[in-house]
Coordinates of C-alpha atoms in Angstrom, one line a residue:
M1 CA -9.2 -10.3 31.0
N2 CA -10.8 -12.4 28.4
R3 CA -14.1 -11.9 26.9
E4 CA -15.9 -14.6 29.1
T5 CA -14.6 -13.0 32.4
R6 CA -15.6 -9.5 31.2
I7 CA -19.3 -10.7 30.8
L8 CA -19.6 -12.3 34.1
K9 CA -18.0 -9.4 36.0
I10 CA -20.3 -6.9 34.1
Q11 CA -23.3 -9.1 34.8
D12 CA -22.3 -9.2 38.5
I13 CA -22.3 -5.3 38.5
E14 CA -25.9 -5.2 37.2
K15 CA -27.1 -7.7 39.7
T16 CA -25.7 -6.3 42.8
D17 CA -24.6 -2.6 42.2
K18 CA -27.1 0.0 42.7
P19 CA -27.6 2.0 39.6
I20 CA -26.1 5.6 39.8
G21 CA -28.7 7.1 37.6
K22 CA -30.9 6.3 34.5
I23 CA -30.8 8.0 31.0
E24 CA -32.9 7.5 27.8
I25 CA -31.1 5.7 24.9
P26 CA -32.3 5.4 21.5
W27 CA -32.1 1.5 21.1
K28 CA -34.1 -0.5 18.3
D29 CA -36.0 2.6 17.0
R30 CA -37.5 3.7 20.3
L31 CA -36.1 5.6 23.5
E32 CA -35.2 3.0 26.4
P33 CA -34.7 4.0 29.7
M34 CA -31.4 2.4 30.8
D35 CA -29.5 2.3 34.1
V36 CA -26.2 3.9 34.6
Y37 CA -23.5 2.0 36.3
E38 CA -20.0 2.6 37.4
I39 CA -17.9 0.3 35.5
P40 CA -14.1 -0.6 36.4
L41 CA -12.0 0.6 33.6
R42 CA -10.2 -2.7 33.8
F43 CA -13.3 -4.4 32.5
L44 CA -13.6 -2.3 29.5
V45 CA -12.2 -2.7 26.0
Y46 CA -11.8 0.2 23.5
N47 CA -13.7 -0.2 20.1
K48 CA -10.7 -0.3 17.7
Y49 CA -13.2 0.8 14.7
N50 CA -14.5 3.8 16.5
G51 CA -15.4 6.5 13.9
R52 CA -12.7 9.1 15.4
I53 CA -9.7 6.7 14.6
L54 CA -11.4 4.6 11.7
S55 CA -8.8 5.8 9.0
R56 CA -5.9 5.3 11.4
T57 CA -6.9 1.6 12.6
K58 CA -7.6 0.3 9.1
S59 CA -4.4 1.9 7.8
Y60 CA -2.5 0.2 10.6
E61 CA -4.2 -3.2 10.0
N62 CA -3.6 -2.8 6.4
Q63 CA 0.1 -2.4 6.6
R64 CA 0.9 -4.6 9.5
Q65 CA -1.6 -7.1 11.4
L66 CA -4.9 -7.0 13.1
I67 CA -5.1 -4.9 16.1
D68 CA -6.0 -7.1 19.2
A69 CA -7.8 -4.6 21.2
E70 CA -7.9 -6.9 24.3
S71 CA -3.7 -7.2 24.3
T72 CA -1.8 -4.6 26.2
E73 CA 0.0 -3.7 23.1
G74 CA -3.4 -3.1 21.2
K75 CA -4.9 -1.0 24.3
E76 CA -2.0 1.2 24.2
L77 CA -2.0 1.6 20.3
I78 CA -5.5 2.6 20.3
E79 CA -5.1 5.1 23.2
K80 CA -2.2 6.7 21.3
L81 CA -4.4 7.0 18.0
L82 CA -7.3 8.4 20.2
W83 CA -5.0 10.9 21.8
D84 CA -3.4 12.1 18.5
S85 CA -6.8 12.3 16.8
K86 CA -7.4 15.7 18.8
P87 CA -4.5 16.5 20.9
S88 CA -5.6 20.0 21.9
K89 CA -9.1 18.9 22.6
N90 CA -7.8 15.9 24.5
K91 CA -5.8 18.4 26.9
E92 CA -8.7 20.4 27.5
T93 CA -11.1 17.5 28.3
L94 CA -8.4 15.9 30.5
E95 CA -8.2 19.0 32.6
S96 CA -12.0 19.1 32.9
L97 CA -12.3 15.2 34.1
K98 CA -9.8 16.1 36.8
K99 CA -11.7 18.7 38.0
L100 CA -15.4 17.6 37.5
K101 CA -14.9 14.1 36.8
Q102 CA -17.0 12.2 34.1
E103 CA -20.0 14.2 33.2
K104 CA -21.2 12.8 30.1
V105 CA -22.4 8.9 30.6
G106 CA -20.7 6.4 28.1
I107 CA -22.2 3.3 26.4
I108 CA -20.9 -0.3 26.5
T109 CA -22.0 -3.7 25.4
K110 CA -22.5 -6.7 27.7
D111 CA -19.1 -8.0 26.8
G112 CA -17.5 -4.3 27.8
I113 CA -16.9 -3.1 24.4
I114 CA -17.1 0.8 24.3
I115 CA -19.6 2.0 21.8
D116 CA -19.5 5.5 23.0
G117 CA -17.0 7.2 25.0
N118 CA -13.7 5.8 24.0
R119 CA -12.3 9.2 24.1
R120 CA -13.2 9.9 27.5
A121 CA -12.4 6.3 29.0
M122 CA -8.9 6.9 27.4
L123 CA -8.3 10.2 29.3
L124 CA -9.8 8.5 32.6
N125 CA -7.2 5.7 32.2
K126 CA -4.8 8.7 32.7
I127 CA -5.9 9.9 35.8
D128 CA -4.8 7.6 38.7
E129 CA -7.6 8.6 41.3
I130 CA -10.4 7.4 38.9
D131 CA -10.7 3.9 38.0
Y132 CA -14.3 3.6 36.7
F133 CA -16.3 4.6 33.7
K134 CA -20.1 5.7 34.2
A135 CA -22.0 3.8 31.5
V136 CA -25.2 2.2 30.3
I137 CA -25.0 -1.4 29.5
L138 CA -26.6 -2.2 26.1
P139 CA -28.7 -5.5 26.1
V140 CA -26.4 -7.2 23.5
E141 CA -22.9 -8.4 22.8
Y142 CA -20.7 -6.6 20.6
A143 CA -20.5 -9.8 18.1
G144 CA -23.9 -10.6 18.9
N145 CA -25.8 -8.1 16.5
P146 CA -23.4 -6.1 14.6
I147 CA -26.0 -4.5 12.4
E148 CA -27.9 -3.2 15.3
I149 CA -24.7 -1.8 17.1
E150 CA -23.6 -0.1 13.8
K151 CA -27.0 1.5 13.5
F152 CA -27.0 2.6 17.3
E153 CA -23.3 4.1 17.3
T154 CA -24.3 5.8 13.8
K155 CA -27.6 7.3 14.9
Y156 CA -26.1 8.2 18.5
Q157 CA -23.1 9.9 17.3
L158 CA -23.9 11.2 13.7
G159 CA -27.5 11.4 13.9
E160 CA -30.0 14.1 15.2
E161 CA -28.9 13.0 18.8
R162 CA -25.4 13.9 19.0
K163 CA -23.8 15.2 15.8
L164 CA -20.4 14.2 16.7
D165 CA -17.5 16.2 14.7
Y166 CA -15.7 13.3 12.8
N167 CA -12.7 14.1 10.8
P168 CA -13.4 14.4 7.1
I169 CA -11.9 11.1 5.9
E170 CA -13.8 9.2 8.8
I171 CA -17.3 9.9 7.5
Y172 CA -16.6 8.4 3.9
L173 CA -15.0 5.4 5.6
K174 CA -17.9 5.1 8.0
I175 CA -20.5 5.0 5.1
Q176 CA -18.5 2.7 3.2
R177 CA -18.2 0.3 6.2
L178 CA -22.1 0.6 6.7
Y179 CA -22.8 -0.1 3.0
Q180 CA -20.7 -3.2 3.1
Q181 CA -22.3 -4.4 6.3
L182 CA -26.1 -3.7 5.0
S183 CA -25.6 -4.8 1.3
E184 CA -23.1 -7.5 2.0
S185 CA -20.8 -6.0 -0.9
N186 CA -18.9 -3.4 -2.0
Y187 CA -20.3 -0.1 -3.5
P188 CA -19.9 -0.9 -7.5
N189 CA -17.6 1.0 -9.5
E190 CA -18.2 2.4 -13.0
G191 CA -16.8 -1.0 -14.3
D192 CA -18.8 -3.0 -12.1
K193 CA -22.3 -1.0 -13.0
K194 CA -21.4 -1.6 -16.6
K195 CA -21.3 -5.4 -15.7
G196 CA -24.8 -5.3 -14.5
V197 CA -23.8 -5.0 -10.7
R198 CA -26.8 -2.8 -9.0
V199 CA -26.4 -0.4 -6.4
D200 CA -28.2 -1.4 -3.1
K201 CA -30.7 1.6 -3.0
K202 CA -32.4 0.4 0.3
A203 CA -29.0 0.2 2.0
I204 CA -28.2 3.8 1.1
D205 CA -31.7 5.1 2.1
L206 CA -31.3 3.4 5.5
I207 CA -27.7 4.6 6.2
Y208 CA -29.4 8.3 5.3
N209 CA -31.9 7.4 7.9
W210 CA -29.4 6.7 10.5
I211 CA -27.1 9.5 9.7
G212 CA -29.4 12.3 9.1
N213 CA -28.3 15.6 7.8
Y214 CA -24.6 16.0 8.5
K215 CA -22.3 18.6 7.0
N216 CA -22.5 18.0 3.1
I217 CA -25.0 15.2 3.7
N218 CA -28.6 16.1 3.2
S219 CA -30.2 13.4 1.2
A220 CA -29.7 9.7 0.1
N221 CA -28.1 11.0 -3.0
D222 CA -25.4 12.6 -0.9
I223 CA -24.8 9.3 0.8
E224 CA -24.3 7.8 -2.6
Y225 CA -22.0 10.5 -3.8
S226 CA -20.0 10.0 -0.5
L227 CA -19.5 6.3 -1.7
Q228 CA -18.5 7.4 -5.1
V229 CA -15.8 9.6 -3.3
M230 CA -14.7 6.7 -1.3
N231 CA -14.2 4.6 -4.3
L232 CA -12.1 7.3 -5.9
M233 CA -10.1 7.5 -2.8
D234 CA -9.5 3.8 -2.9
E235 CA -8.6 4.0 -6.5
Y236 CA -6.0 6.8 -5.8
L237 CA -4.3 4.8 -2.9
E238 CA -4.2 1.9 -5.3
Y239 CA -2.6 4.3 -8.1
Q240 CA 0.0 5.3 -5.5
D241 CA 0.9 1.9 -4.4
Y242 CA -0.6 3.2 -0.8
N243 CA -3.5 0.4 -0.8
G244 CA -5.5 0.7 2.4
I245 CA -3.2 3.5 3.9
Y246 CA -6.0 6.0 4.6
T247 CA -4.0 8.3 6.6
A248 CA -2.6 9.3 3.1
L249 CA -6.0 10.8 2.3
D250 CA -5.6 13.6 5.0
E251 CA -6.3 17.3 3.8
R252 CA -7.3 16.0 0.2
E253 CA -11.0 15.7 0.9
E254 CA -12.1 18.7 -1.0
Q255 CA -10.1 17.7 -4.2
F256 CA -11.5 14.3 -4.3
R257 CA -15.4 15.8 -4.0
G258 CA -14.5 17.9 -7.2
L259 CA -12.6 15.2 -9.3
T260 CA -15.6 13.1 -8.5
N261 CA -17.8 15.6 -10.0
W262 CA -15.6 16.1 -13.1
L263 CA -15.5 12.2 -13.7
N264 CA -19.3 11.9 -13.3
T265 CA -19.5 14.8 -15.9
F266 CA -17.1 13.7 -18.5
Y267 CA -17.1 9.9 -18.6
G268 CA -19.6 8.9 -21.5
E269 CA -17.9 11.1 -23.9
T270 CA -21.1 13.5 -24.0
S271 CA -20.3 16.5 -22.0
A272 CA -20.4 20.1 -23.5
K273 CA -18.3 21.4 -20.7
A274 CA -15.1 19.3 -22.4
F275 CA -13.4 20.1 -25.7
D276 CA -15.1 18.9 -28.6
G277 CA -14.3 15.2 -29.5
Y278 CA -12.6 14.1 -26.4
K279 CA -12.8 10.5 -25.6
N280 CA -12.9 8.6 -22.2
S281 CA -9.2 7.9 -22.5
D282 CA -8.9 11.7 -22.2
V283 CA -10.8 11.9 -18.9
D284 CA -8.3 9.0 -17.7
E285 CA -5.7 11.1 -18.3
L286 CA -7.3 14.3 -16.4
K287 CA -7.9 11.8 -13.6
S288 CA -4.2 10.8 -13.4
V289 CA -3.0 14.4 -13.4
A290 CA -5.5 15.3 -10.6
F291 CA -4.1 12.3 -8.6
D292 CA -0.7 13.7 -9.1
L293 CA -1.8 17.3 -7.9
I294 CA -3.9 15.8 -5.0
R295 CA -0.7 14.0 -3.9
M296 CA 1.1 17.3 -3.7
K297 CA -1.9 18.8 -1.7
F298 CA -2.2 21.1 -4.6
K299 CA -4.1 24.5 -3.6
N300 CA -8.0 24.0 -4.3
E301 CA -8.1 27.4 -6.4
K302 CA -5.5 26.1 -8.7
F303 CA -6.7 22.6 -8.7
R304 CA -10.0 23.8 -10.2
Y305 CA -8.2 25.2 -13.2
L306 CA -8.2 21.7 -14.6
A307 CA -11.8 21.1 -15.3
Q308 CA -14.2 23.1 -13.0
G309 CA -17.2 24.8 -14.5
Q310 CA -18.0 25.9 -18.0
K311 CA -15.7 24.6 -21.0
Q312 CA -14.2 28.3 -21.2
N313 CA -13.3 28.3 -17.7
H314 CA -10.8 25.5 -17.6
F315 CA -7.9 23.6 -19.2
F316 CA -10.0 20.6 -20.1
G317 CA -12.4 22.7 -22.3
T318 CA -9.9 23.5 -25.0
R319 CA -8.0 21.0 -26.7
E320 CA -5.1 22.9 -27.5
I321 CA -4.5 24.2 -23.9
W322 CA -5.2 20.8 -22.4
S323 CA -2.7 19.2 -24.9
S324 CA -0.1 21.3 -24.0
F325 CA -0.6 21.3 -20.3
L326 CA -0.9 17.6 -20.2
S327 CA 2.5 17.3 -22.3
N328 CA 4.2 19.5 -19.9
H329 CA 3.0 17.9 -17.0
E330 CA 4.2 14.4 -18.0
K331 CA 7.6 15.7 -18.8
I332 CA 7.8 17.1 -15.4
I333 CA 6.4 13.9 -13.6
S334 CA 8.9 11.6 -15.6
S335 CA 11.9 13.9 -15.0
F336 CA 11.8 12.9 -11.4
K337 CA 13.0 9.5 -10.3
E338 CA 11.4 8.4 -7.0
E339 CA 12.6 6.2 -4.4
Q340 CA 10.7 2.7 -3.9
I341 CA 8.3 2.4 -1.2
D342 CA 9.8 0.3 1.7
F343 CA 6.7 -1.6 3.1
N344 CA 8.9 -3.2 6.0
I345 CA 9.9 0.2 7.4
N346 CA 8.5 0.7 11.1
N347 CA 6.6 4.0 10.4
L348 CA 5.0 3.5 7.1
E349 CA 2.9 6.6 7.4
A350 CA 5.7 8.7 8.1
H351 CA 7.8 7.1 5.2
L352 CA 4.7 7.8 2.6
N353 CA 4.4 11.5 3.9
S354 CA 8.2 11.8 3.4
R355 CA 7.8 10.7 -0.2
D356 CA 5.0 13.0 -1.0
T357 CA 7.0 15.8 0.5
N358 CA 10.2 15.0 -1.4
L359 CA 8.1 14.8 -4.5
K360 CA 6.7 18.4 -3.9
N361 CA 10.1 19.7 -2.8
N362 CA 11.7 18.6 -6.2
I363 CA 9.3 19.5 -8.9
G364 CA 6.2 21.2 -7.0
D365 CA 7.4 24.4 -8.2
L366 CA 7.7 23.4 -12.0
I367 CA 4.0 21.6 -11.7
D368 CA 2.8 24.9 -10.2
E369 CA 4.4 27.0 -13.0
N370 CA 3.2 24.8 -15.8
V371 CA -0.3 25.5 -14.3
D372 CA 0.1 29.3 -14.1
I373 CA 1.3 29.4 -17.5
H374 CA -1.6 27.5 -19.1
Y375 CA -4.0 29.4 -16.7
Q376 CA -2.6 32.7 -18.4
K377 CA -3.1 31.1 -21.9
L378 CA -7.0 30.3 -20.8
R379 CA -7.3 33.8 -19.7
N380 CA -5.8 35.1 -23.1
K381 CA -8.1 32.9 -25.0
Q382 CA -10.9 34.2 -22.8
S383 CA -9.7 37.8 -23.9
Q384 CA -9.0 37.0 -27.5
D385 CA -11.8 39.4 -28.8
E386 CA -10.6 42.0 -26.4
P387 CA -7.1 42.9 -28.1
V388 CA -6.5 46.3 -26.1
K389 CA -6.7 44.2 -22.9
L390 CA -4.1 41.6 -24.2
L391 CA -1.7 44.2 -25.7
N392 CA -1.6 46.2 -22.3
K393 CA -0.7 42.9 -20.6
A394 CA 1.9 42.4 -23.1
I395 CA 3.4 45.8 -22.9
D396 CA 3.4 45.8 -18.9
S397 CA 5.2 42.4 -19.4
L398 CA 8.0 43.8 -21.7
E399 CA 8.3 46.9 -19.6
S400 CA 9.2 44.9 -16.5
I401 CA 12.1 43.0 -18.4
N402 CA 15.4 44.4 -17.2
I403 CA 17.5 44.7 -20.4
N404 CA 20.5 45.6 -18.7
S405 CA 20.6 42.2 -17.1
K406 CA 23.2 39.6 -18.5
N407 CA 20.5 37.0 -18.9
F408 CA 18.8 39.3 -21.6
S409 CA 22.0 39.1 -23.7
K410 CA 21.8 35.5 -23.9
P411 CA 21.1 34.0 -27.3
D412 CA 17.8 32.4 -26.2
S413 CA 16.5 35.6 -24.7
L414 CA 17.3 37.5 -27.8
A415 CA 15.9 34.9 -30.1
L416 CA 12.7 35.1 -28.2
T417 CA 12.8 39.0 -28.5
E418 CA 13.2 38.7 -32.2
K419 CA 10.4 36.2 -32.4
L420 CA 8.1 38.8 -30.6
A421 CA 9.0 41.6 -33.1
D422 CA 8.2 39.2 -36.1
L423 CA 4.6 38.6 -34.3
V424 CA 4.2 42.5 -33.9
N425 CA 5.5 43.1 -37.6
N426 CA 3.2 40.3 -39.0
T427 CA 0.3 41.5 -37.3
L428 CA 1.0 45.1 -38.6
Q429 CA 1.6 43.7 -42.2
K430 CA -1.7 41.8 -42.0
K431 CA -3.6 44.8 -40.9
S432 CA -1.9 48.0 -41.9
P433 CA 1.2 48.0 -43.9
K434 CA 1.3 51.7 -44.0
R435 CA 1.6 51.6 -40.2
L436 CA 4.2 48.9 -40.4
L437 CA 6.3 51.1 -42.8
S438 CA 5.7 54.0 -40.4
H439 CA 7.0 51.9 -37.8
I440 CA 10.1 50.8 -39.5
V441 CA 11.2 54.5 -40.3
K442 CA 10.8 55.3 -36.7
L443 CA 12.9 52.3 -35.8
L444 CA 15.7 53.4 -38.3
E445 CA 15.7 56.9 -37.0
E446 CA 16.2 55.8 -33.4
I447 CA 19.3 53.9 -34.4
D448 CA 22.4 55.4 -32.8
T449 CA 25.2 54.4 -35.1
E450 CA 28.0 55.4 -32.5
K451 CA 26.7 52.5 -30.3
I452 CA 27.2 49.9 -33.0
P453 CA 30.2 47.6 -31.9
E454 CA 33.2 47.9 -34.2
Q455 CA 32.9 44.3 -35.1
E456 CA 29.2 44.6 -36.2
K457 CA 29.6 47.7 -38.4
E458 CA 30.5 45.9 -41.8
G459 CA 27.5 43.8 -41.3
A460 CA 25.2 46.7 -40.7
K461 CA 26.5 48.4 -43.7
L462 CA 25.3 45.4 -45.7
L463 CA 21.9 45.4 -44.1
T464 CA 21.7 49.2 -44.9
K465 CA 22.1 48.5 -48.7
T466 CA 19.4 45.8 -48.4
I467 CA 17.1 48.2 -46.6
Q468 CA 17.7 50.8 -49.5
S469 CA 17.0 48.2 -51.9
L470 CA 13.8 46.8 -50.6
G471 CA 12.8 50.6 -50.0
Y472 CA 13.3 51.3 -53.7
Q473 CA 11.5 48.3 -54.7
I474 CA 8.4 49.0 -52.8
H475 CA 8.3 52.6 -53.9
K476 CA 8.6 51.3 -57.4
N477 CA 5.7 48.8 -56.9
L478 CA 3.4 51.5 -55.6

């Protein structure tokens, strides 16, 4: 059914059918009493940019083609996206509709576009004995006043009246979409701002007025922050060659919020929370590393080790730790050769998810280990004025080594053991030469000559002569 036919059919219902009720609707900044009608489901069209599935529809359209919500294919696709958005909730609501029928009234435009109630309409279409949708009819066509419809939908679903629970990424897309419509431009990134592009503060204030307090949003500043986060999400997608595939942002919101804060703090080269003398290019590298960890859905707790808090509490606060961490990270990333993205594949979302999983399966443990190693270095630096604590940790680590293991006899293990002994001896030499001599005597006393292998005895004899000579020289010098 085309748009013109739908308009005529709905007009006939308003003229000839008796309303089944009346409810007050917030329309154009005041509550308006509006009649409720039973509208045949076949007269209605889903809103493909419904807030529940905005990331899904935009992802689909960015990778394929525009969704024609009036076509059979478009209708079926939107129904699938709506169902998949909350499967368990949909099953529960479907059973309720079968028993109690439709309790909550929906809202449509004069041309049959569903503004509120897309999910309910989708579920009603699954019930054979119900072929109508209870709804009020807004006095406007969908394309007739898009700003007023966006305002209504936002206030009705996210404002004080409803507080509909959007999926995390959807709210950022919603705010971005509202800003683009109100200001007729994109929210400027840092490069744009340096070129003189101004933020439309009126649009931001208006969006906050429509949304009100919602989850992390408690002021107009939070609306602007959400726009900054969304810009970073778009940059991440471009960095991964996932442009416009918003489903690739799922389960990553918290990390993007954290990274946005870090970038706001560090860019400009003036933050006391970063290592001394850092440059904006260092912040660029921090962002790239963070993008890699975000892609792997790295644990939030460990993700924060990168740059969260005061400088003594994260890698980016100490040049030596950051440089070492970054060098190892880049080696690990470059060691993995990744397959090219097949943009012609039928299910691009599944393909990209598979690539991300493959990356994590191949080098995720190495990335995780690198973070753990440098976190321990950070902890050691924090405890550098508490030698007893560090020495106890070292002793615990040594005591946990199985010296009977074949791996312990390997040249690299023995070389590291020798290096450790040198560190201990050098430390004792600097602080207490007498204690070092006492330690050497103790070591010599503990040597069991019967356990020296036959092939090493001649070498051992030569070493004892060297020890004897050195001991005589020290005695003479004293």
